[in-house]
PDB file of C-alpha atoms and ligand atoms in Angstrom:
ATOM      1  CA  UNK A 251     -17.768   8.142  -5.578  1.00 96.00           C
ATOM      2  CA  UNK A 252     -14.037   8.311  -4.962  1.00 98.00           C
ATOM      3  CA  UNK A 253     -11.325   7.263  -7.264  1.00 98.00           C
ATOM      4  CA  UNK A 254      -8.881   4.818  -6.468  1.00 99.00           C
ATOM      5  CA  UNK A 255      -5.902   4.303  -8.050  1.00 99.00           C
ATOM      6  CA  UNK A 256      -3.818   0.971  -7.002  1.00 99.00           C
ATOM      7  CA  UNK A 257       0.002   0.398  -7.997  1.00 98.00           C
ATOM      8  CA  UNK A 258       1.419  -2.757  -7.869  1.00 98.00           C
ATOM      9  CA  UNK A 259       4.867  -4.518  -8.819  1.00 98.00           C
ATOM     10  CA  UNK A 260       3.869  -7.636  -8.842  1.00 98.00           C
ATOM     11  CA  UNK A 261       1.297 -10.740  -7.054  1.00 97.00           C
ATOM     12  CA  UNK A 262      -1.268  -8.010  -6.048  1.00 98.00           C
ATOM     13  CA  UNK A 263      -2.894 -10.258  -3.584  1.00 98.00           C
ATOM     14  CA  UNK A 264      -3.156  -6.626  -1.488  1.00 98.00           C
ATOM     15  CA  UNK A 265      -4.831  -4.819  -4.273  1.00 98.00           C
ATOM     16  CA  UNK A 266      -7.060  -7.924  -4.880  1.00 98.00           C
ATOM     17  CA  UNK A 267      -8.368  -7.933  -0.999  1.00 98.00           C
ATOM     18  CA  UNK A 268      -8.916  -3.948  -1.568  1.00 99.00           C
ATOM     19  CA  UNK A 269     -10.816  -4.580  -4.741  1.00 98.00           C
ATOM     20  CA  UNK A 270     -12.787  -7.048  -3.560  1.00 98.00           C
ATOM     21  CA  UNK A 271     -13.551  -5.686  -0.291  1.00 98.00           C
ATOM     22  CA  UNK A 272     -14.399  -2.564  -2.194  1.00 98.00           C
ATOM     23  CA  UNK A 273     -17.411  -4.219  -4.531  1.00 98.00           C
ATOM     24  CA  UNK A 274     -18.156  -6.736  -1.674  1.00 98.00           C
ATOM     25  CA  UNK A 275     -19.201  -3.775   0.478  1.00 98.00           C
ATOM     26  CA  UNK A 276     -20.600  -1.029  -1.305  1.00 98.00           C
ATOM     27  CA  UNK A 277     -17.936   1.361  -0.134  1.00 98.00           C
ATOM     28  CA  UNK A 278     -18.607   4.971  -2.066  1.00 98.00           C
ATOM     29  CA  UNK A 279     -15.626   4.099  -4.027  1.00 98.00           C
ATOM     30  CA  UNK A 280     -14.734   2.724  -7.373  1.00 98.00           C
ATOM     31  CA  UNK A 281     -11.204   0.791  -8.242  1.00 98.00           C
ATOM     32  CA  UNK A 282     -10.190   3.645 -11.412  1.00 98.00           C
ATOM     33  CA  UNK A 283      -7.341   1.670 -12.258  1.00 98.00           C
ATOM     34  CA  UNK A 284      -4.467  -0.551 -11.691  1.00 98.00           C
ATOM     35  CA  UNK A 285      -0.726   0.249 -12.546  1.00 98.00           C
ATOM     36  CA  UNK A 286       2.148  -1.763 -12.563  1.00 98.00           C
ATOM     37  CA  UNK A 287       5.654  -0.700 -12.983  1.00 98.00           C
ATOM     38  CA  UNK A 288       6.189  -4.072 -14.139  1.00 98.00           C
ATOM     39  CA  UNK A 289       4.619  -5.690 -17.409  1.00 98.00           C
ATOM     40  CA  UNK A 290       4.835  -8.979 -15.992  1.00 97.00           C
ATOM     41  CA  UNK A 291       2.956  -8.823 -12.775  1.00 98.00           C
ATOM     42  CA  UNK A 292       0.177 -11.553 -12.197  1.00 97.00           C
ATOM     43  CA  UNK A 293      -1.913  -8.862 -10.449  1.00 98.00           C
ATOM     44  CA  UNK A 294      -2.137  -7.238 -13.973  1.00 98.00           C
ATOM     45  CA  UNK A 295      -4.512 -10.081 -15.312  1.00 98.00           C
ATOM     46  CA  UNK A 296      -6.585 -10.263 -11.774  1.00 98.00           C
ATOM     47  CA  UNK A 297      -7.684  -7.041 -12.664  1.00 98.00           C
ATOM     48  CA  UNK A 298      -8.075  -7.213 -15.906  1.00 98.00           C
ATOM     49  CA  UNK A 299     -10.284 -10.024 -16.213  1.00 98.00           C
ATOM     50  CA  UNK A 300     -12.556  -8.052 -13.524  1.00 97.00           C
ATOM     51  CA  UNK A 301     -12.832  -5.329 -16.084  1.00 98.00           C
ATOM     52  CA  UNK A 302     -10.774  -2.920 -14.266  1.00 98.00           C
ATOM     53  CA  UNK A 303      -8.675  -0.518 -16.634  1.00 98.00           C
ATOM     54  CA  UNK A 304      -4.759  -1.490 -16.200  1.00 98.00           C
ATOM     55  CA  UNK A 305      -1.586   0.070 -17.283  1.00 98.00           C
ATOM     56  CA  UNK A 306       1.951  -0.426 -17.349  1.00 98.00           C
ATOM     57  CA  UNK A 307       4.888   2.166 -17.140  1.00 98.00           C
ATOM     58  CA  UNK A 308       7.668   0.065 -16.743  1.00 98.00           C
ATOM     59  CA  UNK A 309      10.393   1.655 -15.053  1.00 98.00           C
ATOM     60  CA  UNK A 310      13.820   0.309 -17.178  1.00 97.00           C
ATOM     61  CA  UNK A 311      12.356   2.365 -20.087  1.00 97.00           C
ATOM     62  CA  UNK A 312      13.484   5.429 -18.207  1.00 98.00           C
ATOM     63  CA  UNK A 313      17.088   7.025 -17.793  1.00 97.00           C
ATOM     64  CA  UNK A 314      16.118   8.871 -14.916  1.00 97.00           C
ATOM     65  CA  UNK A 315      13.794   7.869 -11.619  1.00 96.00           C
ATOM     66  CA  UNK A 316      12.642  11.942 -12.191  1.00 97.00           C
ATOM     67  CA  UNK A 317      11.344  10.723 -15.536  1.00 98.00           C
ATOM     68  CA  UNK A 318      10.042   7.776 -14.476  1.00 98.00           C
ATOM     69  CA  UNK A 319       8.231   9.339 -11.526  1.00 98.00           C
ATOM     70  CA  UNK A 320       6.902  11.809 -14.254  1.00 98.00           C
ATOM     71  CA  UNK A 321       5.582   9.203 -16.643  1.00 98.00           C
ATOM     72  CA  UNK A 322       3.813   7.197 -14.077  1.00 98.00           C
ATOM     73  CA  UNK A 323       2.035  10.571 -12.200  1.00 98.00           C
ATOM     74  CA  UNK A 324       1.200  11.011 -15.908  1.00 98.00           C
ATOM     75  CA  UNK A 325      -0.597   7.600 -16.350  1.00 98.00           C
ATOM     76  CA  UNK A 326      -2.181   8.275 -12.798  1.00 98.00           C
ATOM     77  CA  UNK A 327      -4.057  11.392 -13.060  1.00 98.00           C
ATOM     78  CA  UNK A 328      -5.380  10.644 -16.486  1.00 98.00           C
ATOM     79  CA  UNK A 329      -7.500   8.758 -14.119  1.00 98.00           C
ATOM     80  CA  UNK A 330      -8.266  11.289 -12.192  1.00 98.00           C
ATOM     81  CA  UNK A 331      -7.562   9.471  -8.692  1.00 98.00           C
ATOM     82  CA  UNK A 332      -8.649  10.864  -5.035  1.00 98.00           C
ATOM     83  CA  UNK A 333      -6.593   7.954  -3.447  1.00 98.00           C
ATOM     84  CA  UNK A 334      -3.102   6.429  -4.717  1.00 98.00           C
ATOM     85  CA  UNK A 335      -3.142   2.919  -2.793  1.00 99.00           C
ATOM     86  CA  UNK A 336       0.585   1.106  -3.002  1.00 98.00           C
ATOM     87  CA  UNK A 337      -0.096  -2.664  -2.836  1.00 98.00           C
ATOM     88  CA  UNK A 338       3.193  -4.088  -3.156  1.00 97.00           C
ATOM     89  CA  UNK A 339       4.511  -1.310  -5.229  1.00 98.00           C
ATOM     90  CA  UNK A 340       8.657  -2.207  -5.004  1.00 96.00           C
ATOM     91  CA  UNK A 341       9.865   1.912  -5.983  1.00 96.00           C
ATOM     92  CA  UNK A 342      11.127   4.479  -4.320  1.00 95.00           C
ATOM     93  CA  UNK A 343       9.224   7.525  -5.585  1.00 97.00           C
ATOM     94  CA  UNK A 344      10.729  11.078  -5.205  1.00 97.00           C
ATOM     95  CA  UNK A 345      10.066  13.915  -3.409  1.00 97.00           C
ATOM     96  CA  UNK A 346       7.938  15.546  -6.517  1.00 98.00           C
ATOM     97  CA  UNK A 347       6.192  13.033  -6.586  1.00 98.00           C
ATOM     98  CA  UNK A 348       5.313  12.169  -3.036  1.00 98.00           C
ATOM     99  CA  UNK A 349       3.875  15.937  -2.885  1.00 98.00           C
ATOM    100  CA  UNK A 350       1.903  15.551  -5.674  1.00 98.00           C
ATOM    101  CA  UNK A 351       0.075  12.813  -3.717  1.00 98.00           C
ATOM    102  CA  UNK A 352       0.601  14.257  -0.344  1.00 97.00           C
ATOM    103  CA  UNK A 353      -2.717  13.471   1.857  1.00 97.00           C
ATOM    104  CA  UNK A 354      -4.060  11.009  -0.507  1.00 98.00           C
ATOM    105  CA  UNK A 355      -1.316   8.036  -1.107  1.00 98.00           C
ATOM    106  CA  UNK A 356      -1.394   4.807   1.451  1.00 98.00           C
ATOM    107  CA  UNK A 357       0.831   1.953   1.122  1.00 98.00           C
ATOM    108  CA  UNK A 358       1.639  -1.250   3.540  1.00 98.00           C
ATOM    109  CA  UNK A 359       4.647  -2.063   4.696  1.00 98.00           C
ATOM    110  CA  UNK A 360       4.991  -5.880   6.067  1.00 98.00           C
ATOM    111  CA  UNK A 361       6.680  -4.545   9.471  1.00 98.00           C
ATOM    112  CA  UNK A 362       5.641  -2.608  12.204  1.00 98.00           C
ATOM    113  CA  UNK A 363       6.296   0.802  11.679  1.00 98.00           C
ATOM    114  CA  UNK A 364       9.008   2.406  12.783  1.00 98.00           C
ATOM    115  CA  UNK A 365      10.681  -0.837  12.869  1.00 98.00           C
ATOM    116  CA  UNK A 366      11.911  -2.711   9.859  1.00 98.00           C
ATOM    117  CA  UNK A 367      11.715  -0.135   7.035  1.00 98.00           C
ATOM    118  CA  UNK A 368      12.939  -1.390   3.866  1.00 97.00           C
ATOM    119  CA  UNK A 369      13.574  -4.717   2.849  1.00 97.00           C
ATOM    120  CA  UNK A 370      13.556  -8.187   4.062  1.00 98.00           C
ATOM    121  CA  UNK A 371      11.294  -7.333   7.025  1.00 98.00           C
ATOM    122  CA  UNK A 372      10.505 -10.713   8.127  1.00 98.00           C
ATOM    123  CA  UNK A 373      13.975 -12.409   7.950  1.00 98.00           C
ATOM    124  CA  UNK A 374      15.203  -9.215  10.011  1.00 98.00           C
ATOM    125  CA  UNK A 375      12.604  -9.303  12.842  1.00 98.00           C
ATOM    126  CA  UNK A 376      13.237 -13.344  13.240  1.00 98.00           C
ATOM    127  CA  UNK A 377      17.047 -12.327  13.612  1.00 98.00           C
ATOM    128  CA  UNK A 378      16.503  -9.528  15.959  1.00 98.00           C
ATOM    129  CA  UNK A 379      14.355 -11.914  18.323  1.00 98.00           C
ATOM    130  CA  UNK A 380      11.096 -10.175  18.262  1.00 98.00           C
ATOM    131  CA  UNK A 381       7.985 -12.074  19.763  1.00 98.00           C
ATOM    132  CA  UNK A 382       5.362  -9.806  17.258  1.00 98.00           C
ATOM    133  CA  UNK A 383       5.665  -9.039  13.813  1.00 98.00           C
ATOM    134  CA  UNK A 384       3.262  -7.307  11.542  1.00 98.00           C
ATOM    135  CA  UNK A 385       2.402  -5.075   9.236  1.00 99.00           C
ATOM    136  CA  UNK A 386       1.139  -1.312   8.780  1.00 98.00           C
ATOM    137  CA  UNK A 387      -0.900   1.056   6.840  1.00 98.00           C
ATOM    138  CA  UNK A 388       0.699   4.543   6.458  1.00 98.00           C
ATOM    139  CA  UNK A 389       0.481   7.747   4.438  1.00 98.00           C
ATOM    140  CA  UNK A 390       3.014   7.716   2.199  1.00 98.00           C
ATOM    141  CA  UNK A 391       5.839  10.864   2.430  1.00 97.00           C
ATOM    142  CA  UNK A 392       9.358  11.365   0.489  1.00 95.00           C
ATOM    143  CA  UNK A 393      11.260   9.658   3.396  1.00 96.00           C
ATOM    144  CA  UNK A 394      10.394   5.806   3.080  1.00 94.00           C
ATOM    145  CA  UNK A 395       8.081   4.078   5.224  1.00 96.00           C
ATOM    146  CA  UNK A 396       8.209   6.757   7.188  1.00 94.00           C
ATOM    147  CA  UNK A 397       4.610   8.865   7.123  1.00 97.00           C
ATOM    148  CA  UNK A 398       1.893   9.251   9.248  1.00 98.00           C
ATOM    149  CA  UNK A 399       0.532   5.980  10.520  1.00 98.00           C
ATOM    150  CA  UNK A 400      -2.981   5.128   9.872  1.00 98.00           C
ATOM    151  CA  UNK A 401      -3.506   1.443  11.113  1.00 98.00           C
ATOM    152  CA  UNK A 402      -1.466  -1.851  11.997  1.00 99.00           C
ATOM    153  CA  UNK A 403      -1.832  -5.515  12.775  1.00 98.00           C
ATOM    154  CA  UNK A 404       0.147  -7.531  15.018  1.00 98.00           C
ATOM    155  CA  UNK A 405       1.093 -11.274  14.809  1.00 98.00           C
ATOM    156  CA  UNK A 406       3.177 -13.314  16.611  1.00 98.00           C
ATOM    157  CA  UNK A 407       6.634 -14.229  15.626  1.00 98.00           C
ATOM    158  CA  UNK A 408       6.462 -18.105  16.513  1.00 98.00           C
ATOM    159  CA  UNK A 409       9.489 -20.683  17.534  1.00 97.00           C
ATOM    160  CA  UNK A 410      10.933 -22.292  14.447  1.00 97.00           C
ATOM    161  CA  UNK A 411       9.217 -19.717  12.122  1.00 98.00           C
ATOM    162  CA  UNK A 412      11.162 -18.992   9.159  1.00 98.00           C
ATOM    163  CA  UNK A 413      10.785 -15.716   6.485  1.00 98.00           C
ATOM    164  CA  UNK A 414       8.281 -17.303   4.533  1.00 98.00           C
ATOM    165  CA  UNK A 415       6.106 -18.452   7.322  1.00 98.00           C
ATOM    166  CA  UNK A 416       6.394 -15.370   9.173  1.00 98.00           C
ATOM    167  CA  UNK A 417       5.251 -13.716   6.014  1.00 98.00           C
ATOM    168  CA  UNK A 418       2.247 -15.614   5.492  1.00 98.00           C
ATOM    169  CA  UNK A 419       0.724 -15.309   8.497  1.00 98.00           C
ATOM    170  CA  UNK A 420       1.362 -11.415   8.677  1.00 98.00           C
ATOM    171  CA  UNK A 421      -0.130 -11.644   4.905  1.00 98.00           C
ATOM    172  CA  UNK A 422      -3.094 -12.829   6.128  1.00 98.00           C
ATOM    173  CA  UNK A 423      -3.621  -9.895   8.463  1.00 98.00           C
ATOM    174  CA  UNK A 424      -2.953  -7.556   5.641  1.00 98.00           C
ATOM    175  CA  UNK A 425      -5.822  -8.560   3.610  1.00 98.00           C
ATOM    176  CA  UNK A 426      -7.717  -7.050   6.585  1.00 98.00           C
ATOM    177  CA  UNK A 427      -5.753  -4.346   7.475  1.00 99.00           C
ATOM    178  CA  UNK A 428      -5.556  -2.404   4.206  1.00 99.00           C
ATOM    179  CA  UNK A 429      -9.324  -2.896   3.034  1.00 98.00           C
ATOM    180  CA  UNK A 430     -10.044  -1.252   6.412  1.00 98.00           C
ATOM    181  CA  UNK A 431      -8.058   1.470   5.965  1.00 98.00           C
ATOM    182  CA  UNK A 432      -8.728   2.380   2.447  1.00 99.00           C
ATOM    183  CA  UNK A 433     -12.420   2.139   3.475  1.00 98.00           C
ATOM    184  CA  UNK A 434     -11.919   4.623   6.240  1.00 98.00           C
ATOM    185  CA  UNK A 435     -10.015   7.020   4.075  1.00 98.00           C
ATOM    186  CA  UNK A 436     -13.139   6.626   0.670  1.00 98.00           C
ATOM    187  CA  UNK A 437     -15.670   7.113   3.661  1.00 98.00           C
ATOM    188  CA  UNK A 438     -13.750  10.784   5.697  1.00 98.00           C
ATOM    189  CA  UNK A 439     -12.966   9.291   8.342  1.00 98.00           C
ATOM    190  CA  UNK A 440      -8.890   9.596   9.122  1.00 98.00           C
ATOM    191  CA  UNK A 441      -8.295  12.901  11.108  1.00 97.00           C
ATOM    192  CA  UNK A 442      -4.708  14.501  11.367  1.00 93.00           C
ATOM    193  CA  UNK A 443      -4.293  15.831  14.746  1.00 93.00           C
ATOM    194  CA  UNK A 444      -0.327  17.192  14.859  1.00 91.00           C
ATOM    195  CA  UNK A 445       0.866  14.516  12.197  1.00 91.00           C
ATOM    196  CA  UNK A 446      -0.827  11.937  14.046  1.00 98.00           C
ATOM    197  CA  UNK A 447      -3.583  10.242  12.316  1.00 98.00           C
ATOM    198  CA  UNK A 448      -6.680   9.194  14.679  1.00 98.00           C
ATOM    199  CA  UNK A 449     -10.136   7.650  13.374  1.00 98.00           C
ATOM    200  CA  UNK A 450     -12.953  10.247  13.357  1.00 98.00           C
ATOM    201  CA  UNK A 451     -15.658   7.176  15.173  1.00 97.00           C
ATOM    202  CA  UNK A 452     -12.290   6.444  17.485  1.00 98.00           C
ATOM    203  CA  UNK A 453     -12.493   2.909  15.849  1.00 98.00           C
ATOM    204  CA  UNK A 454      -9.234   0.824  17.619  1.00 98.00           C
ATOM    205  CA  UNK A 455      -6.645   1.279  14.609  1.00 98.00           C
ATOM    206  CA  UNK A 456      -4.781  -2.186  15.370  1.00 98.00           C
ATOM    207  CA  UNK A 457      -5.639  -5.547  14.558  1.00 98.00           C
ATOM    208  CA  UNK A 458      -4.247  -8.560  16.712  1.00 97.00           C
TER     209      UNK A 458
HETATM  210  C1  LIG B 135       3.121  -7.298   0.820  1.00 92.66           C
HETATM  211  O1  LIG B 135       3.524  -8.119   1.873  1.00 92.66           O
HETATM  212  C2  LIG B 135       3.394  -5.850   1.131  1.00 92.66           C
HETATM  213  O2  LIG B 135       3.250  -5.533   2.501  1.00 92.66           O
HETATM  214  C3  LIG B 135       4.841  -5.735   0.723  1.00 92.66           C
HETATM  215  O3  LIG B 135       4.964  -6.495  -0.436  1.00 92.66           O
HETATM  216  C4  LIG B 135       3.978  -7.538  -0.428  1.00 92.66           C
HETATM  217  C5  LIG B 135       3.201  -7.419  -1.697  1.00 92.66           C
HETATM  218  O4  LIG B 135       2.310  -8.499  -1.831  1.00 92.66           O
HETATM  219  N1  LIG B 135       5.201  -4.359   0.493  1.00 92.66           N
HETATM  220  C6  LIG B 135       6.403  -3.882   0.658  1.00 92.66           C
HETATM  221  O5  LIG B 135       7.361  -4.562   1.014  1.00 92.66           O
HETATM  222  C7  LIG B 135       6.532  -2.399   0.389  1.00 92.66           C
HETATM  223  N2  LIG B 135       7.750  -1.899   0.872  1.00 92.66           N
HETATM  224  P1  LIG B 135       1.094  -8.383  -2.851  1.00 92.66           P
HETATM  225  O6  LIG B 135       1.672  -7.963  -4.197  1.00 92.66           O
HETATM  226  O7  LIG B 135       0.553  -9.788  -2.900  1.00 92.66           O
HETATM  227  O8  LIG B 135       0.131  -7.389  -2.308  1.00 92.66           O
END
């Protein structure tokens, strides 16, 4: 069985679908733990009341982010994790610690990769004009939302759609983008071929 350890900052509604989808269908994987950098986060409770072992290392407790990257690798591998999973997790971790976790940390970004890194994705891809939107599944590296790509979904960006609506409906695609590509990684089969990450069964890594 692997390990998986999710981080969250906040709703969770990620780490919920991967959870879920992880029980639902018997993947050789068990959700270790859940850590938020933030005491308040709803996902916290979800995942609690499922009997899933939470912690909290809340980041304004430490002077440094070299500390605080410390601290929270420390809370980590005391659960011993073969996959890091970042579902919403609002950070920026350091170099240290991305190579600690090199190979073996995903997150999702809400934007199609290399588009849109950082913040605001969805108010920025309305202003630019783009007709798709969407959201991607990548290893995570010490530049940000920058690693090797394992799997995105595309929606359309719709006349009259603001931030929030735009965000839902890539949301929704999301919840079946990640769980896919967690499951992929728990069951061996994401292949690097020259930093370019291809699915062993050549399973389409794009959802529309
Ligand atoms: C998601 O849309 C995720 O893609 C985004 O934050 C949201 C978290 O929602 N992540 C980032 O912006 C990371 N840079 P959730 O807490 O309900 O999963």
């Amino acid at each position: 069985m692997k390990r998986i350890v999710i981080l969250i900052s906040g709703r969770g509604s990620n780490m919920q679908a991967v959870a879920e989808a992880c029980a639902r269908e018997g993947w050789p994987a068990t959700v270790a733990a859940v850590i938020s950098n933030r005491p308040q986060a709803a996902g916290l409770a979800w995942a609690a009341e499922r009997g899933i072992a939470t912690a909290v290392v809340d980041h304004q407790r430490f002077e440094s982010r070299e500390a605080f990257d410390a601290a929270l690798q420390q809370a980590i591998d005391a659960f011993e994790p073969d996959l890091l999973v970042l579902g919403g997790f609002m950070r920026i971790l350091g170099a240290d610690f991305t190579r600690h976790y090199a190979g073996r940390m995903l997150n999702i970004h809400p934007s199609l990769l290399p588009a849109f890194t950082g913040l605001h994705t969805h108010r920025r891809a309305i202003q630019a004009g783009c007709k798709v939107a969407g959201a991607t599944v990548h290893f995570v590296t010490a530049e940000l939302d920058h690693g090797p790509i394992v799997a995105q979904a595309v929606v359309p960006v719709l006349p009259g759609d603001d931030e929030g609506a735009l965000a839902a409906r890539v949301l929704q695609q999301e919840h079946k983008l990640y769980p896919m590509a967690v499951r992929w990684f728990v069951e061996g089969q994401l292949r690097f071929e020259s930093e370019v990450v291809h699915h062993a069964g050549g399973a389409a890594q794009c959802l529309f």
